[in-house]
Amino acid sequence: MKRSRVAAPLVGLAAALTLTACGVPPSGVIEAGEPASGMFSPDPKPSAPVVVSLYFLRDGELTAYPREVGEPADLGAVVGVLFGGPTASEAETATTALPRLKRAPDVTAGGDAVSVQLPDGVAPLGQPAMLQLACTVAHMSTSFTAIPAEPDPGGASTAPPDGAQRPPAHTSVHVLGDGWTMTQSADACPGPPRPGPSAR
């Protein structure tokens, strides 16, 4: 019985010496802290709507009508909206020379030109319709968010100066139809309206 009582402490001492020899220092209880509660992910900020200029005809003259669209303003989506014609409120003063399409056109941009492939069966467009297209795509670069300018702490407005608008990104549009092709320059397009404090 004495051998059993002496052997137990010796076995424990031998195990401790073995761990120390292997580079594992003895340690007490390690407190790991509170369990993880998951990563905090703040809610993403909602995208601000974007206002683009759609060109319709007012008394036969090209006129830019601001239209609020989603962000980012996709060129193909904007061309599709243009072919959709004026809204009920816009139709009080606006008309369109563009035909209603059965399906959305295919729009591609390359260099300073935009190509619009129309569905089969669409007749050649007249010049007013071509100008509506050319002016709308030309002034996509001057799209602005529908947020009024806020004054800075010193009282000055944060709105950009009059000359801050970028030049048109696309200067012409190529329209491809069923057996016909037309090209229209945007050189004669009127400028889009500047956003005002009430643009919401």
PDB file of C-alpha atoms in Angstrom:
ATOM      1  CA  MET A   1       0.000   0.000   0.000  1.00  0.00           C
ATOM      2  CA  LYS A   2       2.901   2.368   0.671  1.00  0.00           C
ATOM      3  CA  ARG A   3       4.230   1.764  -2.801  1.00  0.00           C
ATOM      4  CA  SER A   4       0.858   2.806  -4.317  1.00  0.00           C
ATOM      5  CA  ARG A   5       0.731   6.029  -2.310  1.00  0.00           C
ATOM      6  CA  VAL A   6       4.287   6.974  -3.288  1.00  0.00           C
ATOM      7  CA  ALA A   7       3.911   5.999  -6.936  1.00  0.00           C
ATOM      8  CA  ALA A   8       0.993   8.390  -7.626  1.00  0.00           C
ATOM      9  CA  PRO A   9       2.893  11.623  -6.767  1.00  0.00           C
ATOM     10  CA  LEU A  10       5.895  10.365  -8.709  1.00  0.00           C
ATOM     11  CA  VAL A  11       3.786   9.808 -11.822  1.00  0.00           C
ATOM     12  CA  GLY A  12       2.378  13.334 -11.585  1.00  0.00           C
ATOM     13  CA  LEU A  13       5.834  14.814 -11.103  1.00  0.00           C
ATOM     14  CA  ALA A  14       7.165  12.906 -14.101  1.00  0.00           C
ATOM     15  CA  ALA A  15       4.329  14.177 -16.307  1.00  0.00           C
ATOM     16  CA  ALA A  16       4.988  17.796 -15.266  1.00  0.00           C
ATOM     17  CA  LEU A  17       8.707  17.414 -15.981  1.00  0.00           C
ATOM     18  CA  THR A  18       7.909  15.934 -19.406  1.00  0.00           C
ATOM     19  CA  LEU A  19       5.703  18.900 -20.363  1.00  0.00           C
ATOM     20  CA  THR A  20       8.337  21.377 -19.193  1.00  0.00           C
ATOM     21  CA  ALA A  21      11.009  19.591 -21.214  1.00  0.00           C
ATOM     22  CA  CYS A  22       8.818  19.838 -24.316  1.00  0.00           C
ATOM     23  CA  GLY A  23       8.527  23.602 -23.958  1.00  0.00           C
ATOM     24  CA  VAL A  24       4.981  23.629 -22.596  1.00  0.00           C
ATOM     25  CA  PRO A  25       4.961  25.737 -19.447  1.00  0.00           C
ATOM     26  CA  PRO A  26       2.406  24.871 -16.831  1.00  0.00           C
ATOM     27  CA  SER A  27      -0.366  27.404 -16.514  1.00  0.00           C
ATOM     28  CA  GLY A  28      -3.432  28.096 -14.478  1.00  0.00           C
ATOM     29  CA  VAL A  29      -6.965  28.634 -15.658  1.00  0.00           C
ATOM     30  CA  ILE A  30      -7.130  30.960 -18.725  1.00  0.00           C
ATOM     31  CA  GLU A  31     -10.153  33.228 -18.954  1.00  0.00           C
ATOM     32  CA  ALA A  32     -11.355  33.495 -22.554  1.00  0.00           C
ATOM     33  CA  GLY A  33     -13.744  36.385 -21.955  1.00  0.00           C
ATOM     34  CA  GLU A  34     -17.338  36.633 -23.157  1.00  0.00           C
ATOM     35  CA  PRO A  35     -18.440  34.508 -26.133  1.00  0.00           C
ATOM     36  CA  ALA A  36     -18.559  36.230 -29.558  1.00  0.00           C
ATOM     37  CA  SER A  37     -21.935  37.701 -30.371  1.00  0.00           C
ATOM     38  CA  GLY A  38     -21.466  37.973 -34.168  1.00  0.00           C
ATOM     39  CA  MET A  39     -20.123  40.632 -36.530  1.00  0.00           C
ATOM     40  CA  PHE A  40     -21.835  44.028 -36.533  1.00  0.00           C
ATOM     41  CA  SER A  41     -22.938  45.038 -40.030  1.00  0.00           C
ATOM     42  CA  PRO A  42     -24.459  48.518 -40.321  1.00  0.00           C
ATOM     43  CA  ASP A  43     -27.425  48.873 -42.619  1.00  0.00           C
ATOM     44  CA  PRO A  44     -26.377  50.100 -46.096  1.00  0.00           C
ATOM     45  CA  LYS A  45     -27.398  53.630 -46.919  1.00  0.00           C
ATOM     46  CA  PRO A  46     -30.215  53.818 -49.463  1.00  0.00           C
ATOM     47  CA  SER A  47     -29.167  54.983 -52.905  1.00  0.00           C
ATOM     48  CA  ALA A  48     -30.128  58.529 -53.782  1.00  0.00           C
ATOM     49  CA  PRO A  49     -32.417  58.806 -56.806  1.00  0.00           C
ATOM     50  CA  VAL A  50     -30.925  60.284 -59.953  1.00  0.00           C
ATOM     51  CA  VAL A  51     -32.555  62.816 -62.247  1.00  0.00           C
ATOM     52  CA  VAL A  52     -31.822  62.607 -65.968  1.00  0.00           C
ATOM     53  CA  SER A  53     -32.958  64.802 -68.839  1.00  0.00           C
ATOM     54  CA  LEU A  54     -35.309  63.115 -71.311  1.00  0.00           C
ATOM     55  CA  TYR A  55     -35.815  65.075 -74.490  1.00  0.00           C
ATOM     56  CA  PHE A  56     -39.389  65.358 -75.762  1.00  0.00           C
ATOM     57  CA  LEU A  57     -41.101  67.851 -78.058  1.00  0.00           C
ATOM     58  CA  ARG A  58     -42.887  70.881 -76.705  1.00  0.00           C
ATOM     59  CA  ASP A  59     -44.720  72.815 -79.405  1.00  0.00           C
ATOM     60  CA  GLY A  60     -42.431  71.056 -81.866  1.00  0.00           C
ATOM     61  CA  GLU A  61     -39.246  72.167 -80.094  1.00  0.00           C
ATOM     62  CA  LEU A  62     -36.790  69.880 -78.339  1.00  0.00           C
ATOM     63  CA  THR A  63     -37.184  70.325 -74.593  1.00  0.00           C
ATOM     64  CA  ALA A  64     -35.479  68.570 -71.706  1.00  0.00           C
ATOM     65  CA  TYR A  65     -37.829  67.067 -69.119  1.00  0.00           C
ATOM     66  CA  PRO A  66     -36.189  66.022 -65.825  1.00  0.00           C
ATOM     67  CA  ARG A  67     -37.125  62.462 -64.877  1.00  0.00           C
ATOM     68  CA  GLU A  68     -36.209  60.678 -61.655  1.00  0.00           C
ATOM     69  CA  VAL A  69     -34.769  57.210 -62.205  1.00  0.00           C
ATOM     70  CA  GLY A  70     -32.994  54.665 -60.068  1.00  0.00           C
ATOM     71  CA  GLU A  71     -29.292  54.741 -59.313  1.00  0.00           C
ATOM     72  CA  PRO A  72     -27.042  54.039 -61.111  1.00  0.00           C
ATOM     73  CA  ALA A  73     -28.579  55.590 -64.188  1.00  0.00           C
ATOM     74  CA  ASP A  74     -28.095  52.906 -66.837  1.00  0.00           C
ATOM     75  CA  LEU A  75     -27.852  54.201 -70.416  1.00  0.00           C
ATOM     76  CA  GLY A  76     -29.908  51.358 -71.863  1.00  0.00           C
ATOM     77  CA  ALA A  77     -32.601  51.789 -69.221  1.00  0.00           C
ATOM     78  CA  VAL A  78     -32.812  55.532 -69.877  1.00  0.00           C
ATOM     79  CA  VAL A  79     -33.189  54.963 -73.646  1.00  0.00           C
ATOM     80  CA  GLY A  80     -35.951  52.469 -72.898  1.00  0.00           C
ATOM     81  CA  VAL A  81     -37.708  55.008 -70.689  1.00  0.00           C
ATOM     82  CA  LEU A  82     -37.403  57.607 -73.462  1.00  0.00           C
ATOM     83  CA  PHE A  83     -39.120  55.272 -75.937  1.00  0.00           C
ATOM     84  CA  GLY A  84     -41.843  54.794 -73.334  1.00  0.00           C
ATOM     85  CA  GLY A  85     -42.908  58.395 -73.927  1.00  0.00           C
ATOM     86  CA  PRO A  86     -43.901  61.180 -71.543  1.00  0.00           C
ATOM     87  CA  THR A  87     -45.713  60.521 -68.304  1.00  0.00           C
ATOM     88  CA  ALA A  88     -49.269  61.714 -67.743  1.00  0.00           C
ATOM     89  CA  SER A  89     -48.051  64.949 -66.165  1.00  0.00           C
ATOM     90  CA  GLU A  90     -45.390  65.504 -68.827  1.00  0.00           C
ATOM     91  CA  ALA A  91     -47.929  64.829 -71.589  1.00  0.00           C
ATOM     92  CA  GLU A  92     -49.713  68.059 -70.662  1.00  0.00           C
ATOM     93  CA  THR A  93     -46.985  69.877 -72.588  1.00  0.00           C
ATOM     94  CA  ALA A  94     -44.791  67.156 -74.119  1.00  0.00           C
ATOM     95  CA  THR A  95     -45.167  64.899 -77.143  1.00  0.00           C
ATOM     96  CA  THR A  96     -42.789  62.393 -78.700  1.00  0.00           C
ATOM     97  CA  ALA A  97     -41.838  61.420 -82.239  1.00  0.00           C
ATOM     98  CA  LEU A  98     -40.424  58.082 -81.103  1.00  0.00           C
ATOM     99  CA  PRO A  99     -42.505  54.953 -81.687  1.00  0.00           C
ATOM    100  CA  ARG A 100     -43.681  52.670 -78.893  1.00  0.00           C
ATOM    101  CA  LEU A 101     -41.617  49.483 -78.998  1.00  0.00           C
ATOM    102  CA  LYS A 102     -42.793  45.949 -78.294  1.00  0.00           C
ATOM    103  CA  ARG A 103     -39.504  45.181 -76.577  1.00  0.00           C
ATOM    104  CA  ALA A 104     -36.583  47.209 -75.250  1.00  0.00           C
ATOM    105  CA  PRO A 105     -33.877  48.209 -77.739  1.00  0.00           C
ATOM    106  CA  ASP A 106     -30.301  46.990 -77.435  1.00  0.00           C
ATOM    107  CA  VAL A 107     -28.031  49.890 -76.487  1.00  0.00           C
ATOM    108  CA  THR A 108     -24.230  49.847 -76.644  1.00  0.00           C
ATOM    109  CA  ALA A 109     -21.790  52.699 -76.063  1.00  0.00           C
ATOM    110  CA  GLY A 110     -18.363  52.950 -77.626  1.00  0.00           C
ATOM    111  CA  GLY A 111     -16.095  55.992 -77.807  1.00  0.00           C
ATOM    112  CA  ASP A 112     -18.163  59.121 -78.410  1.00  0.00           C
ATOM    113  CA  ALA A 113     -21.114  57.323 -80.027  1.00  0.00           C
ATOM    114  CA  VAL A 114     -24.060  55.232 -78.876  1.00  0.00           C
ATOM    115  CA  SER A 115     -25.633  52.498 -80.996  1.00  0.00           C
ATOM    116  CA  VAL A 116     -29.322  51.659 -80.622  1.00  0.00           C
ATOM    117  CA  GLN A 117     -30.556  48.435 -82.220  1.00  0.00           C
ATOM    118  CA  LEU A 118     -34.326  48.550 -82.670  1.00  0.00           C
ATOM    119  CA  PRO A 119     -36.570  45.475 -82.862  1.00  0.00           C
ATOM    120  CA  ASP A 120     -37.607  44.157 -86.272  1.00  0.00           C
ATOM    121  CA  GLY A 121     -40.461  45.883 -88.033  1.00  0.00           C
ATOM    122  CA  VAL A 122     -39.742  49.437 -86.817  1.00  0.00           C
ATOM    123  CA  ALA A 123     -39.860  52.019 -89.617  1.00  0.00           C
ATOM    124  CA  PRO A 124     -37.012  54.526 -90.090  1.00  0.00           C
ATOM    125  CA  LEU A 125     -37.124  57.380 -87.589  1.00  0.00           C
ATOM    126  CA  GLY A 126     -37.662  60.994 -88.539  1.00  0.00           C
ATOM    127  CA  GLN A 127     -35.229  63.740 -87.582  1.00  0.00           C
ATOM    128  CA  PRO A 128     -37.190  64.907 -84.497  1.00  0.00           C
ATOM    129  CA  ALA A 129     -37.110  61.358 -83.123  1.00  0.00           C
ATOM    130  CA  MET A 130     -33.397  61.021 -83.895  1.00  0.00           C
ATOM    131  CA  LEU A 131     -32.715  64.300 -82.108  1.00  0.00           C
ATOM    132  CA  GLN A 132     -34.665  63.123 -79.063  1.00  0.00           C
ATOM    133  CA  LEU A 133     -32.373  60.105 -78.889  1.00  0.00           C
ATOM    134  CA  ALA A 134     -29.153  61.983 -79.601  1.00  0.00           C
ATOM    135  CA  CYS A 135     -29.837  64.727 -77.060  1.00  0.00           C
ATOM    136  CA  THR A 136     -30.889  62.343 -74.305  1.00  0.00           C
ATOM    137  CA  VAL A 137     -27.811  60.120 -74.573  1.00  0.00           C
ATOM    138  CA  ALA A 138     -25.504  63.119 -75.075  1.00  0.00           C
ATOM    139  CA  HIS A 139     -26.505  64.697 -71.780  1.00  0.00           C
ATOM    140  CA  MET A 140     -26.436  61.540 -69.674  1.00  0.00           C
ATOM    141  CA  SER A 141     -23.115  62.842 -68.300  1.00  0.00           C
ATOM    142  CA  THR A 142     -24.914  65.826 -66.753  1.00  0.00           C
ATOM    143  CA  SER A 143     -27.246  63.681 -64.643  1.00  0.00           C
ATOM    144  CA  PHE A 144     -27.559  64.952 -61.106  1.00  0.00           C
ATOM    145  CA  THR A 145     -28.872  63.523 -57.853  1.00  0.00           C
ATOM    146  CA  ALA A 146     -32.215  64.839 -56.722  1.00  0.00           C
ATOM    147  CA  ILE A 147     -30.916  66.297 -53.474  1.00  0.00           C
ATOM    148  CA  PRO A 148     -31.091  70.060 -52.814  1.00  0.00           C
ATOM    149  CA  ALA A 149     -27.865  71.860 -52.083  1.00  0.00           C
ATOM    150  CA  GLU A 150     -27.269  72.319 -48.372  1.00  0.00           C
ATOM    151  CA  PRO A 151     -25.403  75.299 -46.952  1.00  0.00           C
ATOM    152  CA  ASP A 152     -22.115  74.651 -45.232  1.00  0.00           C
ATOM    153  CA  PRO A 153     -21.549  75.825 -41.630  1.00  0.00           C
ATOM    154  CA  GLY A 154     -20.378  79.188 -42.961  1.00  0.00           C
ATOM    155  CA  GLY A 155     -23.650  79.744 -44.808  1.00  0.00           C
ATOM    156  CA  ALA A 156     -22.316  79.227 -48.347  1.00  0.00           C
ATOM    157  CA  SER A 157     -24.183  76.910 -50.714  1.00  0.00           C
ATOM    158  CA  THR A 158     -22.564  73.628 -51.716  1.00  0.00           C
ATOM    159  CA  ALA A 159     -24.188  73.673 -55.158  1.00  0.00           C
ATOM    160  CA  PRO A 160     -21.701  73.491 -58.042  1.00  0.00           C
ATOM    161  CA  PRO A 161     -20.964  76.683 -59.975  1.00  0.00           C
ATOM    162  CA  ASP A 162     -22.697  77.364 -63.290  1.00  0.00           C
ATOM    163  CA  GLY A 163     -19.741  76.152 -65.321  1.00  0.00           C
ATOM    164  CA  ALA A 164     -19.244  72.933 -63.352  1.00  0.00           C
ATOM    165  CA  GLN A 165     -21.281  70.658 -65.615  1.00  0.00           C
ATOM    166  CA  ARG A 166     -19.294  68.116 -67.591  1.00  0.00           C
ATOM    167  CA  PRO A 167     -19.376  68.152 -71.406  1.00  0.00           C
ATOM    168  CA  PRO A 168     -21.577  65.591 -73.153  1.00  0.00           C
ATOM    169  CA  ALA A 169     -20.060  62.098 -73.060  1.00  0.00           C
ATOM    170  CA  HIS A 170     -21.578  60.979 -76.390  1.00  0.00           C
ATOM    171  CA  THR A 171     -21.781  63.275 -79.389  1.00  0.00           C
ATOM    172  CA  SER A 172     -23.776  61.096 -81.800  1.00  0.00           C
ATOM    173  CA  VAL A 173     -26.196  58.192 -81.920  1.00  0.00           C
ATOM    174  CA  HIS A 174     -26.421  55.382 -84.483  1.00  0.00           C
ATOM    175  CA  VAL A 175     -29.828  53.753 -84.865  1.00  0.00           C
ATOM    176  CA  LEU A 176     -30.035  50.374 -86.570  1.00  0.00           C
ATOM    177  CA  GLY A 177     -33.391  49.162 -87.781  1.00  0.00           C
ATOM    178  CA  ASP A 178     -34.759  46.402 -89.974  1.00  0.00           C
ATOM    179  CA  GLY A 179     -32.632  46.969 -93.092  1.00  0.00           C
ATOM    180  CA  TRP A 180     -31.809  50.625 -92.388  1.00  0.00           C
ATOM    181  CA  THR A 181     -29.271  52.667 -90.390  1.00  0.00           C
ATOM    182  CA  MET A 182     -29.359  56.324 -89.364  1.00  0.00           C
ATOM    183  CA  THR A 183     -26.885  58.591 -87.575  1.00  0.00           C
ATOM    184  CA  GLN A 184     -27.617  61.812 -85.712  1.00  0.00           C
ATOM    185  CA  SER A 185     -25.205  64.291 -84.149  1.00  0.00           C
ATOM    186  CA  ALA A 186     -25.954  65.959 -80.836  1.00  0.00           C
ATOM    187  CA  ASP A 187     -24.322  69.261 -81.788  1.00  0.00           C
ATOM    188  CA  ALA A 188     -27.649  71.094 -82.064  1.00  0.00           C
ATOM    189  CA  CYS A 189     -29.059  69.867 -78.750  1.00  0.00           C
ATOM    190  CA  PRO A 190     -30.232  72.429 -76.194  1.00  0.00           C
ATOM    191  CA  GLY A 191     -28.679  72.142 -72.760  1.00  0.00           C
ATOM    192  CA  PRO A 192     -30.499  70.391 -69.941  1.00  0.00           C
ATOM    193  CA  PRO A 193     -32.048  72.438 -67.123  1.00  0.00           C
ATOM    194  CA  ARG A 194     -29.965  72.930 -64.002  1.00  0.00           C
ATOM    195  CA  PRO A 195     -31.241  71.395 -60.776  1.00  0.00           C
ATOM    196  CA  GLY A 196     -32.981  73.823 -58.460  1.00  0.00           C
ATOM    197  CA  PRO A 197     -33.537  73.760 -54.703  1.00  0.00           C
ATOM    198  CA  SER A 198     -37.005  72.253 -55.232  1.00  0.00           C
ATOM    199  CA  ALA A 199     -35.800  69.282 -57.327  1.00  0.00           C
ATOM    200  CA  ARG A 200     -36.833  66.318 -55.170  1.00  0.00           C
TER     201      ARG A 200
END
